[in-house]
Amino acid sequence: DGQILLNGQAISDEELKRTAQETLAKNPEAQAIIAADQEAVYGRVVRAIDLLKQAGLERFAVQIEREEQ
């Protein structure tokens, strides 16, 4: 449904950006772990990454799930 979740809680774009800024102020080495399900809209994931970059975050990891065979 296009929601951004932080630690399992839905947040707005501005909340994501503010939280990233606050986290970086406490820990300049912080990184974001991006996880999206298969139905996620690509543009929404890119938007979340863009918001994090605007907040100053430069370190990212992408969490993936392997397809079950």
mmCIF file of N, CA, C and O in Angstrom:
data_model
loop_
_atom_site.group_PDB
_atom_site.id
_atom_site.type_symbol
_atom_site.label_atom_id
_atom_site.label_comp_id
_atom_site.label_asym_id
_atom_site.label_seq_id
_atom_site.Cartn_x
_atom_site.Cartn_y
_atom_site.Cartn_z
ATOM 1 N N ASP A 1 0.812 -1.213 0.000
ATOM 2 C CA ASP A 1 0.000 0.000 0.000
ATOM 3 C C ASP A 1 0.848 1.268 0.000
ATOM 4 O O ASP A 1 0.349 2.356 0.197
ATOM 5 N N GLY A 2 2.152 1.114 -0.206
ATOM 6 C CA GLY A 2 3.021 2.273 -0.349
ATOM 7 C C GLY A 2 3.493 2.909 0.942
ATOM 8 O O GLY A 2 4.126 3.951 0.920
ATOM 9 N N GLN A 3 3.204 2.287 2.070
ATOM 10 C CA GLN A 3 3.616 2.865 3.352
ATOM 11 C C GLN A 3 5.105 2.661 3.585
ATOM 12 O O GLN A 3 5.692 1.674 3.158
ATOM 13 N N ILE A 4 5.675 3.609 4.304
ATOM 14 C CA ILE A 4 7.043 3.451 4.805
ATOM 15 C C ILE A 4 6.921 3.035 6.258
ATOM 16 O O ILE A 4 6.185 3.653 7.036
ATOM 17 N N LEU A 5 7.637 1.977 6.604
ATOM 18 C CA LEU A 5 7.635 1.498 7.982
ATOM 19 C C LEU A 5 9.024 1.690 8.575
ATOM 20 O O LEU A 5 10.029 1.421 7.929
ATOM 21 N N LEU A 6 9.046 2.146 9.794
ATOM 22 C CA LEU A 6 10.286 2.264 10.548
ATOM 23 C C LEU A 6 10.110 1.452 11.810
ATOM 24 O O LEU A 6 9.228 1.752 12.622
ATOM 25 N N ASN A 7 10.896 0.399 11.937
ATOM 26 C CA ASN A 7 10.762 -0.515 13.082
ATOM 27 C C ASN A 7 9.323 -1.014 13.219
ATOM 28 O O ASN A 7 8.793 -1.115 14.321
ATOM 29 N N GLY A 8 8.691 -1.281 12.069
ATOM 30 C CA GLY A 8 7.353 -1.853 12.060
ATOM 31 C C GLY A 8 6.213 -0.858 12.175
ATOM 32 O O GLY A 8 5.054 -1.242 12.130
ATOM 33 N N GLN A 9 6.523 0.422 12.325
ATOM 34 C CA GLN A 9 5.494 1.453 12.485
ATOM 35 C C GLN A 9 5.439 2.338 11.235
ATOM 36 O O GLN A 9 6.472 2.804 10.755
ATOM 37 N N ALA A 10 4.226 2.579 10.729
ATOM 38 C CA ALA A 10 4.057 3.445 9.570
ATOM 39 C C ALA A 10 4.438 4.882 9.936
ATOM 40 O O ALA A 10 4.069 5.369 11.009
ATOM 41 N N ILE A 11 5.203 5.530 9.039
ATOM 42 C CA ILE A 11 5.604 6.919 9.264
ATOM 43 C C ILE A 11 5.472 7.700 7.962
ATOM 44 O O ILE A 11 5.478 7.126 6.880
ATOM 45 N N SER A 12 5.386 8.998 8.098
ATOM 46 C CA SER A 12 5.293 9.867 6.920
ATOM 47 C C SER A 12 6.696 10.127 6.364
ATOM 48 O O SER A 12 7.708 9.842 7.007
ATOM 49 N N ASP A 13 6.721 10.705 5.169
ATOM 50 C CA ASP A 13 8.000 11.069 4.559
ATOM 51 C C ASP A 13 8.789 12.014 5.463
ATOM 52 O O ASP A 13 9.991 11.842 5.666
ATOM 53 N N GLU A 14 8.119 13.014 5.997
ATOM 54 C CA GLU A 14 8.801 13.985 6.865
ATOM 55 C C GLU A 14 9.308 13.343 8.143
ATOM 56 O O GLU A 14 10.389 13.680 8.624
ATOM 57 N N GLU A 15 8.537 12.415 8.704
ATOM 58 C CA GLU A 15 8.992 11.716 9.916
ATOM 59 C C GLU A 15 10.236 10.879 9.616
ATOM 60 O O GLU A 15 11.154 10.813 10.430
ATOM 61 N N LEU A 16 10.259 10.246 8.444
ATOM 62 C CA LEU A 16 11.426 9.458 8.059
ATOM 63 C C LEU A 16 12.662 10.346 7.974
ATOM 64 O O LEU A 16 13.714 10.024 8.527
ATOM 65 N N LYS A 17 12.517 11.464 7.314
ATOM 66 C CA LYS A 17 13.639 12.389 7.147
ATOM 67 C C LYS A 17 14.116 12.926 8.496
ATOM 68 O O LYS A 17 15.311 12.941 8.792
ATOM 69 N N ARG A 18 13.183 13.339 9.341
ATOM 70 C CA ARG A 18 13.531 13.873 10.658
ATOM 71 C C ARG A 18 14.212 12.812 11.527
ATOM 72 O O ARG A 18 15.221 13.082 12.181
ATOM 73 N N THR A 19 13.677 11.603 11.497
ATOM 74 C CA THR A 19 14.264 10.520 12.290
ATOM 75 C C THR A 19 15.679 10.213 11.820
ATOM 76 O O THR A 19 16.581 9.978 12.637
ATOM 77 N N ALA A 20 15.897 10.224 10.504
ATOM 78 C CA ALA A 20 17.238 9.987 9.970
ATOM 79 C C ALA A 20 18.196 11.079 10.431
ATOM 80 O O ALA A 20 19.329 10.792 10.833
ATOM 81 N N GLN A 21 17.752 12.321 10.412
ATOM 82 C CA GLN A 21 18.595 13.433 10.856
ATOM 83 C C GLN A 21 18.948 13.294 12.334
ATOM 84 O O GLN A 21 20.096 13.497 12.734
ATOM 85 N N GLU A 22 17.961 12.937 13.148
ATOM 86 C CA GLU A 22 18.198 12.767 14.584
ATOM 87 C C GLU A 22 19.159 11.609 14.844
ATOM 88 O O GLU A 22 20.043 11.700 15.702
ATOM 89 N N THR A 23 18.992 10.531 14.103
ATOM 90 C CA THR A 23 19.864 9.366 14.264
ATOM 91 C C THR A 23 21.297 9.707 13.877
ATOM 92 O O THR A 23 22.244 9.337 14.585
ATOM 93 N N LEU A 24 21.461 10.422 12.775
ATOM 94 C CA LEU A 24 22.800 10.821 12.332
ATOM 95 C C LEU A 24 23.473 11.772 13.319
ATOM 96 O O LEU A 24 24.694 11.736 13.480
ATOM 97 N N ALA A 25 22.683 12.616 13.974
ATOM 98 C CA ALA A 25 23.254 13.526 14.966
ATOM 99 C C ALA A 25 23.855 12.743 16.135
ATOM 100 O O ALA A 25 24.880 13.121 16.695
ATOM 101 N N LYS A 26 23.237 11.609 16.466
ATOM 102 C CA LYS A 26 23.725 10.773 17.554
ATOM 103 C C LYS A 26 24.826 9.822 17.101
ATOM 104 O O LYS A 26 25.705 9.466 17.878
ATOM 105 N N ASN A 27 24.727 9.374 15.830
ATOM 106 C CA ASN A 27 25.676 8.388 15.310
ATOM 107 C C ASN A 27 25.957 8.678 13.836
ATOM 108 O O ASN A 27 25.219 8.218 12.969
ATOM 109 N N PRO A 28 27.016 9.423 13.553
ATOM 110 C CA PRO A 28 27.337 9.778 12.168
ATOM 111 C C PRO A 28 27.617 8.575 11.265
ATOM 112 O O PRO A 28 27.610 8.699 10.057
ATOM 113 N N GLU A 29 27.875 7.405 11.849
ATOM 114 C CA GLU A 29 28.137 6.191 11.065
ATOM 115 C C GLU A 29 26.875 5.356 10.836
ATOM 116 O O GLU A 29 26.958 4.245 10.316
ATOM 117 N N ALA A 30 25.713 5.883 11.191
ATOM 118 C CA ALA A 30 24.455 5.135 11.053
ATOM 119 C C ALA A 30 24.211 4.761 9.595
ATOM 120 O O ALA A 30 24.661 5.441 8.679
ATOM 121 N N GLN A 31 23.510 3.657 9.415
ATOM 122 C CA GLN A 31 23.121 3.248 8.069
ATOM 123 C C GLN A 31 21.662 2.819 8.083
ATOM 124 O O GLN A 31 21.118 2.466 9.124
ATOM 125 N N ALA A 32 21.048 2.876 6.916
ATOM 126 C CA ALA A 32 19.659 2.443 6.769
ATOM 127 C C ALA A 32 19.646 1.069 6.124
ATOM 128 O O ALA A 32 20.442 0.787 5.231
ATOM 129 N N ILE A 33 18.754 0.230 6.582
ATOM 130 C CA ILE A 33 18.532 -1.062 5.944
ATOM 131 C C ILE A 33 17.195 -0.962 5.230
ATOM 132 O O ILE A 33 16.157 -0.755 5.856
ATOM 133 N N ILE A 34 17.233 -1.069 3.906
ATOM 134 C CA ILE A 34 16.047 -0.936 3.080
ATOM 135 C C ILE A 34 15.512 -2.325 2.783
ATOM 136 O O ILE A 34 16.242 -3.183 2.281
ATOM 137 N N ALA A 35 14.250 -2.555 3.082
ATOM 138 C CA ALA A 35 13.603 -3.828 2.774
ATOM 139 C C ALA A 35 12.251 -3.525 2.135
ATOM 140 O O ALA A 35 11.509 -2.679 2.626
ATOM 141 N N ALA A 36 11.977 -4.175 1.037
ATOM 142 C CA ALA A 36 10.702 -3.979 0.346
ATOM 143 C C ALA A 36 10.198 -5.335 -0.127
ATOM 144 O O ALA A 36 10.988 -6.190 -0.535
ATOM 145 N N ASP A 37 8.892 -5.524 -0.070
ATOM 146 C CA ASP A 37 8.355 -6.785 -0.567
ATOM 147 C C ASP A 37 8.259 -6.741 -2.089
ATOM 148 O O ASP A 37 8.486 -5.710 -2.719
ATOM 149 N N GLN A 38 7.933 -7.861 -2.688
ATOM 150 C CA GLN A 38 7.906 -7.957 -4.147
ATOM 151 C C GLN A 38 6.864 -7.047 -4.787
ATOM 152 O O GLN A 38 7.003 -6.673 -5.946
ATOM 153 N N GLU A 39 5.836 -6.692 -4.056
ATOM 154 C CA GLU A 39 4.792 -5.844 -4.603
ATOM 155 C C GLU A 39 5.092 -4.355 -4.459
ATOM 156 O O GLU A 39 4.328 -3.511 -4.906
ATOM 157 N N ALA A 40 6.213 -4.026 -3.835
ATOM 158 C CA ALA A 40 6.559 -2.619 -3.605
ATOM 159 C C ALA A 40 6.747 -1.894 -4.935
ATOM 160 O O ALA A 40 7.320 -2.430 -5.878
ATOM 161 N N VAL A 41 6.247 -0.670 -4.977
ATOM 162 C CA VAL A 41 6.413 0.161 -6.160
ATOM 163 C C VAL A 41 7.834 0.718 -6.145
ATOM 164 O O VAL A 41 8.258 1.340 -5.164
ATOM 165 N N TYR A 42 8.550 0.489 -7.220
ATOM 166 C CA TYR A 42 9.941 0.899 -7.325
ATOM 167 C C TYR A 42 10.120 2.380 -6.987
ATOM 168 O O TYR A 42 11.017 2.754 -6.234
ATOM 169 N N GLY A 43 9.259 3.226 -7.522
ATOM 170 C CA GLY A 43 9.372 4.663 -7.296
ATOM 171 C C GLY A 43 9.244 5.029 -5.833
ATOM 172 O O GLY A 43 9.874 5.984 -5.356
ATOM 173 N N ARG A 44 8.453 4.286 -5.089
ATOM 174 C CA ARG A 44 8.274 4.565 -3.660
ATOM 175 C C ARG A 44 9.547 4.219 -2.887
ATOM 176 O O ARG A 44 9.937 4.930 -1.960
ATOM 177 N N VAL A 45 10.201 3.134 -3.279
ATOM 178 C CA VAL A 45 11.458 2.745 -2.640
ATOM 179 C C VAL A 45 12.519 3.805 -2.933
ATOM 180 O O VAL A 45 13.249 4.236 -2.034
ATOM 181 N N VAL A 46 12.585 4.250 -4.177
ATOM 182 C CA VAL A 46 13.546 5.292 -4.558
ATOM 183 C C VAL A 46 13.260 6.569 -3.777
ATOM 184 O O VAL A 46 14.181 7.249 -3.313
ATOM 185 N N ARG A 47 11.997 6.908 -3.594
ATOM 186 C CA ARG A 47 11.623 8.106 -2.831
ATOM 187 C C ARG A 47 12.127 8.001 -1.393
ATOM 188 O O ARG A 47 12.660 8.967 -0.841
ATOM 189 N N ALA A 48 11.970 6.842 -0.774
ATOM 190 C CA ALA A 48 12.442 6.652 0.604
ATOM 191 C C ALA A 48 13.957 6.838 0.679
ATOM 192 O O ALA A 48 14.467 7.515 1.572
ATOM 193 N N ILE A 49 14.675 6.262 -0.285
ATOM 194 C CA ILE A 49 16.130 6.423 -0.309
ATOM 195 C C ILE A 49 16.495 7.886 -0.505
ATOM 196 O O ILE A 49 17.407 8.404 0.152
ATOM 197 N N ASP A 50 15.783 8.571 -1.382
ATOM 198 C CA ASP A 50 16.041 9.996 -1.621
ATOM 199 C C ASP A 50 15.830 10.817 -0.354
ATOM 200 O O ASP A 50 16.624 11.701 -0.038
ATOM 201 N N LEU A 51 14.786 10.520 0.393
ATOM 202 C CA LEU A 51 14.534 11.234 1.648
ATOM 203 C C LEU A 51 15.672 11.016 2.642
ATOM 204 O O LEU A 51 16.103 11.944 3.323
ATOM 205 N N LEU A 52 16.150 9.788 2.716
ATOM 206 C CA LEU A 52 17.251 9.491 3.621
ATOM 207 C C LEU A 52 18.519 10.229 3.199
ATOM 208 O O LEU A 52 19.250 10.754 4.036
ATOM 209 N N LYS A 53 18.763 10.292 1.896
ATOM 210 C CA LYS A 53 19.935 11.029 1.404
ATOM 211 C C LYS A 53 19.799 12.518 1.699
ATOM 212 O O LYS A 53 20.772 13.173 2.079
ATOM 213 N N GLN A 54 18.592 13.067 1.546
ATOM 214 C CA GLN A 54 18.364 14.473 1.867
ATOM 215 C C GLN A 54 18.660 14.748 3.339
ATOM 216 O O GLN A 54 19.098 15.840 3.695
ATOM 217 N N ALA A 55 18.405 13.762 4.177
ATOM 218 C CA ALA A 55 18.661 13.906 5.606
ATOM 219 C C ALA A 55 20.151 13.812 5.918
ATOM 220 O O ALA A 55 20.565 14.093 7.039
ATOM 221 N N GLY A 56 20.960 13.406 4.933
ATOM 222 C CA GLY A 56 22.397 13.314 5.143
ATOM 223 C C GLY A 56 22.919 11.898 5.262
ATOM 224 O O GLY A 56 24.119 11.673 5.398
ATOM 225 N N LEU A 57 22.032 10.932 5.242
ATOM 226 C CA LEU A 57 22.454 9.540 5.365
ATOM 227 C C LEU A 57 23.070 9.076 4.053
ATOM 228 O O LEU A 57 22.515 9.316 2.995
ATOM 229 N N GLU A 58 24.218 8.447 4.148
ATOM 230 C CA GLU A 58 24.931 8.017 2.945
ATOM 231 C C GLU A 58 25.199 6.525 2.906
ATOM 232 O O GLU A 58 25.677 6.004 1.903
ATOM 233 N N ARG A 59 24.895 5.841 3.984
ATOM 234 C CA ARG A 59 25.174 4.407 4.055
ATOM 235 C C ARG A 59 23.858 3.634 4.045
ATOM 236 O O ARG A 59 23.000 3.858 4.887
ATOM 237 N N PHE A 60 23.773 2.700 3.091
ATOM 238 C CA PHE A 60 22.563 1.908 2.934
ATOM 239 C C PHE A 60 22.909 0.432 2.783
ATOM 240 O O PHE A 60 23.949 0.084 2.241
ATOM 241 N N ALA A 61 22.009 -0.397 3.222
ATOM 242 C CA ALA A 61 22.074 -1.833 2.963
ATOM 243 C C ALA A 61 20.689 -2.230 2.457
ATOM 244 O O ALA A 61 19.679 -1.665 2.873
ATOM 245 N N VAL A 62 20.667 -3.185 1.554
ATOM 246 C CA VAL A 62 19.400 -3.660 1.014
ATOM 247 C C VAL A 62 19.185 -5.078 1.506
ATOM 248 O O VAL A 62 20.025 -5.951 1.302
ATOM 249 N N GLN A 63 18.060 -5.278 2.158
ATOM 250 C CA GLN A 63 17.707 -6.601 2.657
ATOM 251 C C GLN A 63 16.875 -7.296 1.593
ATOM 252 O O GLN A 63 15.904 -6.732 1.097
ATOM 253 N N ILE A 64 17.269 -8.494 1.232
ATOM 254 C CA ILE A 64 16.525 -9.224 0.217
ATOM 255 C C ILE A 64 16.069 -10.564 0.777
ATOM 256 O O ILE A 64 16.673 -11.111 1.705
ATOM 257 N N GLU A 65 14.998 -11.064 0.210
ATOM 258 C CA GLU A 65 14.517 -12.390 0.567
ATOM 259 C C GLU A 65 14.642 -13.249 -0.676
ATOM 260 O O GLU A 65 14.234 -12.855 -1.765
ATOM 261 N N ARG A 66 15.198 -14.406 -0.489
ATOM 262 C CA ARG A 66 15.331 -15.324 -1.611
ATOM 263 C C ARG A 66 13.984 -15.969 -1.907
ATOM 264 O O ARG A 66 13.201 -16.263 -0.999
ATOM 265 N N GLU A 67 13.757 -16.198 -3.192
ATOM 266 C CA GLU A 67 12.541 -16.900 -3.584
ATOM 267 C C GLU A 67 12.667 -18.353 -3.166
ATOM 268 O O GLU A 67 13.726 -18.958 -3.299
ATOM 269 N N GLU A 68 11.565 -18.875 -2.657
ATOM 270 C CA GLU A 68 11.563 -20.286 -2.304
ATOM 271 C C GLU A 68 11.382 -21.095 -3.575
ATOM 272 O O GLU A 68 10.586 -20.756 -4.423
ATOM 273 N N GLN A 69 12.155 -22.155 -3.682
ATOM 274 C CA GLN A 69 12.080 -22.965 -4.891
ATOM 275 C C GLN A 69 11.348 -24.249 -4.661
ATOM 276 O O GLN A 69 11.265 -24.792 -3.658
#
